[in-house]
Coordinates of C-alpha atoms in Angstrom, one line a residue:
M20 CA 7.8 8.9 -10.8
S21 CA 5.5 11.7 -9.6
I22 CA 5.4 13.8 -6.5
S23 CA 3.1 11.2 -4.9
D24 CA 6.0 8.7 -4.9
V25 CA 8.1 10.8 -2.5
T26 CA 8.6 8.8 0.7
R27 CA 9.0 9.9 4.2
D28 CA 12.6 8.8 4.2
A29 CA 13.3 10.9 1.1
I30 CA 11.8 13.9 2.9
L31 CA 14.0 13.3 5.9
Q32 CA 17.0 13.2 3.7
A33 CA 16.0 16.5 2.1
I34 CA 15.6 18.0 5.6
A35 CA 19.1 16.8 6.5
E36 CA 20.5 18.4 3.4
H37 CA 18.8 21.7 4.2
D38 CA 20.3 21.6 7.8
R39 CA 23.8 21.2 6.3
N40 CA 23.4 24.2 4.0
P41 CA 20.5 26.3 5.3
E42 CA 21.8 29.6 3.8
T43 CA 22.0 28.3 0.2
F44 CA 19.5 25.5 0.1
L45 CA 16.7 27.4 -1.6
Q46 CA 18.9 29.1 -4.1
D47 CA 20.8 25.9 -5.0
H48 CA 17.6 24.2 -5.9
G49 CA 15.7 27.0 -7.6
F50 CA 13.2 27.8 -4.9
G51 CA 12.1 31.1 -3.3
P52 CA 11.0 31.4 0.4
A53 CA 7.6 29.8 1.2
R54 CA 4.8 32.3 1.4
T55 CA 2.0 30.1 2.7
Y56 CA 2.9 26.7 4.3
M57 CA 5.9 25.6 6.3
L58 CA 6.9 22.0 7.1
V59 CA 7.6 21.6 10.8
H60 CA 10.0 19.0 12.0
E61 CA 11.6 18.7 15.4
H62 CA 10.5 22.3 16.2
R63 CA 12.1 23.8 13.1
E64 CA 10.4 25.2 10.1
Y65 CA 11.2 24.4 6.4
D66 CA 9.9 25.6 3.1
S67 CA 7.4 22.8 2.3
K68 CA 7.6 22.9 -1.5
A69 CA 11.4 23.1 -1.6
I70 CA 11.7 20.1 0.7
V71 CA 9.4 18.0 -1.3
G72 CA 11.1 19.0 -4.6
V73 CA 14.5 18.1 -3.3
A74 CA 13.2 14.9 -1.7
H75 CA 12.1 13.7 -5.2
G76 CA 15.8 13.7 -6.1
Y77 CA 16.5 11.1 -3.3
L78 CA 14.3 8.6 -5.0
D79 CA 16.0 6.0 -7.2
D80 CA 17.0 7.3 -10.6
Q81 CA 15.1 10.6 -10.1
D82 CA 16.1 14.2 -10.3
A83 CA 15.2 16.9 -7.8
L84 CA 12.2 19.1 -8.8
T85 CA 12.3 22.8 -9.1
A86 CA 9.5 25.3 -8.4
A87 CA 8.5 25.2 -12.1
D88 CA 7.9 21.4 -11.9
F89 CA 5.0 21.6 -9.5
S90 CA 1.7 21.4 -11.4
G91 CA -0.5 20.4 -8.5
G92 CA 0.3 23.4 -6.4
L93 CA 0.5 23.7 -2.6
E94 CA -2.5 21.6 -1.9
T95 CA -0.7 18.6 -3.4
V96 CA 2.4 19.3 -1.3
V97 CA 0.4 19.7 1.9
K98 CA -1.6 16.5 1.4
L99 CA 1.6 14.6 0.7
L100 CA 3.3 15.8 3.8
H101 CA 0.3 15.0 5.9
D102 CA 0.1 11.5 4.4
R103 CA 3.8 11.1 5.3
E104 CA 2.9 12.1 8.9
F105 CA 4.6 15.5 8.9
E106 CA 3.2 18.6 10.5
V107 CA 2.4 21.5 8.2
R108 CA 1.8 25.1 9.5
A109 CA 0.4 28.1 7.7
Q110 CA 2.5 31.2 7.5
R111 CA -0.5 33.5 8.0
S112 CA -3.6 33.1 10.0
P113 CA -6.9 32.5 8.1
A114 CA -9.6 35.1 7.7
W115 CA -11.9 35.7 10.6
L116 CA -15.3 33.8 10.4
E117 CA -18.6 34.9 11.7
A118 CA -18.6 33.2 15.1
E119 CA -15.2 34.6 15.9
L120 CA -16.3 38.1 15.0
V121 CA -19.3 37.7 17.2
L122 CA -17.1 37.1 20.2
A123 CA -14.7 40.0 19.2
C124 CA -17.6 42.4 18.6
D125 CA -19.3 41.4 21.9
L126 CA -16.1 42.3 23.7
V127 CA -15.9 45.7 22.1
A128 CA -19.6 46.4 22.8
G129 CA -19.1 45.5 26.4
N130 CA -16.4 48.1 26.6
G131 CA -18.6 50.9 25.3
W132 CA -17.3 50.4 21.7
R133 CA -13.8 51.4 22.7
V134 CA -10.6 49.5 21.9
L135 CA -9.2 47.4 24.7
R136 CA -5.5 47.3 25.3
T137 CA -3.5 44.2 24.3
H138 CA -2.7 43.2 27.9
D139 CA -6.4 43.5 29.0
P140 CA -7.4 40.2 30.6
H141 CA -10.7 40.2 28.6
V142 CA -8.6 40.2 25.4
A143 CA -6.6 37.3 26.6
E144 CA -9.8 35.4 27.4
V145 CA -11.2 35.9 23.9
S146 CA -7.9 34.8 22.5
R147 CA -8.0 31.6 24.5
L148 CA -11.6 30.9 23.4
L149 CA -10.9 31.5 19.7
Q150 CA -7.9 29.1 19.9
L151 CA -10.2 26.4 21.3
L152 CA -12.9 27.0 18.6
P153 CA -12.1 24.4 15.9
L154 CA -13.4 26.3 12.9
H155 CA -9.9 26.3 11.2
P156 CA -7.9 23.1 10.7
P157 CA -4.5 23.1 12.5
E158 CA -2.5 23.3 9.2
T159 CA -4.2 26.6 8.3
R160 CA -3.3 28.3 11.6
G161 CA -0.3 30.6 11.5
T162 CA 2.1 30.9 14.4
T163 CA 0.3 34.0 15.6
F164 CA -3.2 32.4 15.2
R165 CA -5.7 34.5 17.3
N166 CA -3.1 35.6 19.8
V167 CA -3.7 38.7 21.9
N168 CA -2.1 40.9 19.3
S169 CA -4.4 39.4 16.6
V170 CA -7.5 39.9 18.8
H171 CA -6.4 43.5 19.6
R172 CA -6.1 44.3 15.9
K173 CA -9.5 42.9 15.1
I174 CA -11.3 44.7 17.9
A175 CA -9.7 47.9 16.6
D176 CA -11.1 47.1 13.2
I177 CA -14.5 46.8 14.7
A178 CA -14.4 49.8 17.1
T179 CA -13.1 52.2 14.5
Q180 CA -15.9 51.3 12.2
H181 CA -18.5 52.3 14.8
P182 CA -20.6 55.3 13.5
D183 CA -19.7 57.3 16.6
Y184 CA -15.9 56.9 16.1
Q185 CA -14.3 60.3 15.3
G186 CA -10.9 59.2 14.1
R187 CA -9.7 57.4 11.0
P188 CA -10.9 53.8 10.9
T189 CA -8.5 51.0 10.6
R190 CA -8.7 48.6 7.7
G191 CA -11.6 46.3 8.4
G192 CA -13.4 43.8 6.2
K193 CA -17.0 43.6 4.9
L194 CA -17.9 40.9 7.4
D195 CA -16.6 43.0 10.3
R196 CA -19.0 45.8 9.3
E197 CA -21.9 43.3 8.9
I198 CA -21.4 41.9 12.4
L199 CA -21.0 45.4 13.9
Q200 CA -24.3 46.4 12.2
A201 CA -26.0 43.3 13.6
F202 CA -24.9 44.3 17.1
L203 CA -26.2 47.8 16.6
D204 CA -29.5 46.6 15.1
R205 CA -30.1 43.6 17.5
P206 CA -27.9 44.1 20.5
D207 CA -29.7 41.6 22.9
E208 CA -29.9 38.9 20.2
M209 CA -26.3 39.2 19.3
H210 CA -25.1 39.3 22.9
A211 CA -27.1 36.1 23.5
E212 CA -25.5 34.5 20.5
A213 CA -22.0 35.4 21.9
G214 CA -23.0 34.0 25.2
A215 CA -24.1 30.7 23.6
I216 CA -20.8 30.5 21.7
R217 CA -18.9 31.1 25.0
V218 CA -20.9 28.4 26.8
G219 CA -20.4 26.0 23.9
I220 CA -16.6 26.4 24.0
T221 CA -16.2 26.3 27.8
S222 CA -18.4 23.3 28.1
G223 CA -16.5 21.5 25.4
T224 CA -19.6 21.2 23.1
L225 CA -17.9 23.4 20.5
T226 CA -14.3 22.3 20.8
T227 CA -14.8 19.4 18.4
L228 CA -17.1 19.7 15.4
P229 CA -19.1 16.8 14.0
A230 CA -18.4 15.5 10.6
V231 CA -21.1 16.9 8.3
A232 CA -21.8 15.5 4.9
D233 CA -24.7 17.7 4.0
P234 CA -23.7 20.5 1.5
D235 CA -25.8 23.2 3.2
E236 CA -24.4 22.4 6.6
E237 CA -20.8 22.4 5.2
E238 CA -21.5 25.9 3.9
A239 CA -22.6 26.9 7.4
I240 CA -19.4 25.6 8.8
A241 CA -17.4 27.4 6.2
E242 CA -19.1 30.7 7.2
G243 CA -18.3 30.2 10.8
R244 CA -21.7 29.5 12.1
A245 CA -20.8 27.8 15.3
L246 CA -24.3 28.2 16.6
V247 CA -25.6 26.3 13.6
L248 CA -23.4 23.4 14.6
L249 CA -24.5 23.7 18.2
H250 CA -28.1 23.8 17.1
L251 CA -27.7 20.8 14.8
R252 CA -26.0 18.8 17.5
R253 CA -28.9 19.5 19.9
E254 CA -31.3 18.3 17.2
R255 CA -29.4 15.1 16.8
N256 CA -29.6 14.2 20.5
P257 CA -31.1 10.7 20.3
K258 CA -32.7 10.7 23.7
L259 CA -34.6 13.9 23.1
R260 CA -35.6 12.8 19.7
A261 CA -37.0 9.5 20.9
K262 CA -38.9 11.1 23.8
K263 CA -40.5 13.7 21.4
L264 CA -41.5 11.0 18.9
D265 CA -43.1 8.9 21.7
Q266 CA -45.0 11.9 23.0
V267 CA -46.4 12.8 19.5
L268 CA -47.3 9.2 18.7
T269 CA -49.2 8.9 22.0
A270 CA -51.0 12.2 21.5
R271 CA -51.8 12.0 17.8
G272 CA -51.3 8.4 16.7
C273 CA -49.0 9.4 13.9
L274 CA -45.9 11.4 13.1
A275 CA -47.3 13.8 10.6
C276 CA -45.2 16.9 9.7
E277 CA -46.3 19.9 11.7
V278 CA -46.0 22.1 8.6
C279 CA -47.2 20.1 5.6
G280 CA -48.8 17.0 7.2
F281 CA -46.5 14.5 5.4
D282 CA -46.5 11.2 7.2
F283 CA -43.6 8.8 6.4
E284 CA -45.5 5.7 7.6
R285 CA -48.6 6.5 5.6
I286 CA -46.5 6.9 2.4
Y287 CA -43.8 4.3 2.9
G288 CA -45.5 1.8 5.1
E289 CA -43.4 -0.2 7.6
R290 CA -40.2 1.3 6.2
G291 CA -41.4 4.8 7.3
A292 CA -42.8 3.7 10.7
R293 CA -41.6 5.8 13.7
Y294 CA -39.7 8.1 11.4
A295 CA -39.7 11.9 11.4
E296 CA -37.2 14.7 11.9
V297 CA -37.1 16.7 15.1
H298 CA -36.3 20.4 15.1
H299 CA -35.6 22.9 17.9
V300 CA -38.2 25.6 17.3
V301 CA -36.2 28.6 18.7
P302 CA -32.6 29.0 17.6
L303 CA -29.9 29.4 20.3
H304 CA -29.1 32.9 19.2
V305 CA -32.5 33.9 20.4
T306 CA -32.8 31.8 23.6
G307 CA -29.1 31.9 24.6
P308 CA -28.0 28.9 26.7
T309 CA -31.1 26.9 27.7
T310 CA -32.4 23.6 28.8
T311 CA -34.6 21.9 26.1
R312 CA -38.1 20.9 26.9
L313 CA -40.2 18.6 24.6
A314 CA -42.5 21.6 24.0
D315 CA -39.5 23.3 22.3
L316 CA -39.3 20.6 19.7
A317 CA -41.3 20.2 16.4
V318 CA -41.8 17.0 14.3
L319 CA -41.1 17.8 10.6
C320 CA -40.6 16.0 7.3
A321 CA -37.2 16.3 5.7
N322 CA -38.3 18.8 3.1
C323 CA -39.8 21.2 5.6
H324 CA -36.9 20.8 8.0
R325 CA -34.6 21.8 5.2
M326 CA -36.7 24.8 4.2
I327 CA -36.7 26.1 7.8
H328 CA -32.9 26.0 8.0
R329 CA -32.4 27.5 4.5
G330 CA -31.0 31.0 4.4
S331 CA -29.5 33.2 7.1
Q332 CA -32.9 33.8 8.8
W333 CA -34.5 30.6 10.1
L334 CA -38.3 30.3 10.1
T335 CA -40.4 28.8 12.8
P336 CA -42.7 25.9 11.8
A337 CA -45.7 28.3 12.1
E338 CA -44.0 30.8 9.7
L339 CA -43.2 28.1 7.2
R340 CA -46.7 26.7 7.5
A341 CA -48.1 30.2 6.7
L342 CA -45.9 30.3 3.6
V343 CA -47.1 26.9 2.4
E344 CA -50.8 27.9 2.9
Q345 CA -50.2 31.3 1.2
H346 CA -48.5 29.6 -1.8
A347 CA -51.3 27.0 -2.0
G348 CA -53.9 29.8 -1.9
S349 CA -52.2 31.7 -4.7
R350 CA -52.4 28.6 -6.9
A351 CA -56.1 28.0 -6.2

């Protein structure tokens, strides 16, 4: 049998054995303390790998596993425990992502680039917002995930990296410095981005993230671009999309891409009829929270839509059209 054969009942038996001998359980079975993930059962935490290893010994004619017997690593253990309907919790909180740092940096900027105290109500508010922002799966969140102490440490990292700070900076990361520099270079834009994230969280729009199958969009999620998700969700609004397509068909008689002129119906016939992609011309980090008008939307082919979104700086349809024309001219 393999680790995948371990049953929920066997895991419960291993937990019961641990509770009978908590002081010697790990040593008796050749395990050290867990460093990353803990199994949570009835409000108590257990070393996840040790419990699964011992549970293997509760299967028929099987021996308990030791730490050296795990070839699949912690990912295999965590998946197994989830499949057996157990809660798994990370020991340490995950690294801060871009959208989270935008909120933290906006907080420091609003305080004149000075560190706020832990008990400041603004720190508590950002802590609450970050805990609602679902960029990190529950199993990766440590017990202190984005609490007020965590937020306080991060804003100290940001404030002490400011060029005007006279003391010794705390240990911040590369992304901390990049977000700080963005606020120094483009304060209005970054403040608007923070405002859009706040509105997205408080309105519930950014408290659940859509399932995304596209590799480029998955990368955006991994980088913490909450605004990318908010933007994409707006673009997928079926009512807005239908109204825009109807407007363009009435005015032009076709749905040709506004950048390259590609027309799905002209190329694919009936299969391509009434098909085009609809894009919000101005990103939320520029507009801030806003109501979308049909004039704010552009009709694009899939290729041009992808090219607009590619990279950290999105282009407008007019900018991409200029690139297409420039490249075509260079080949002439």
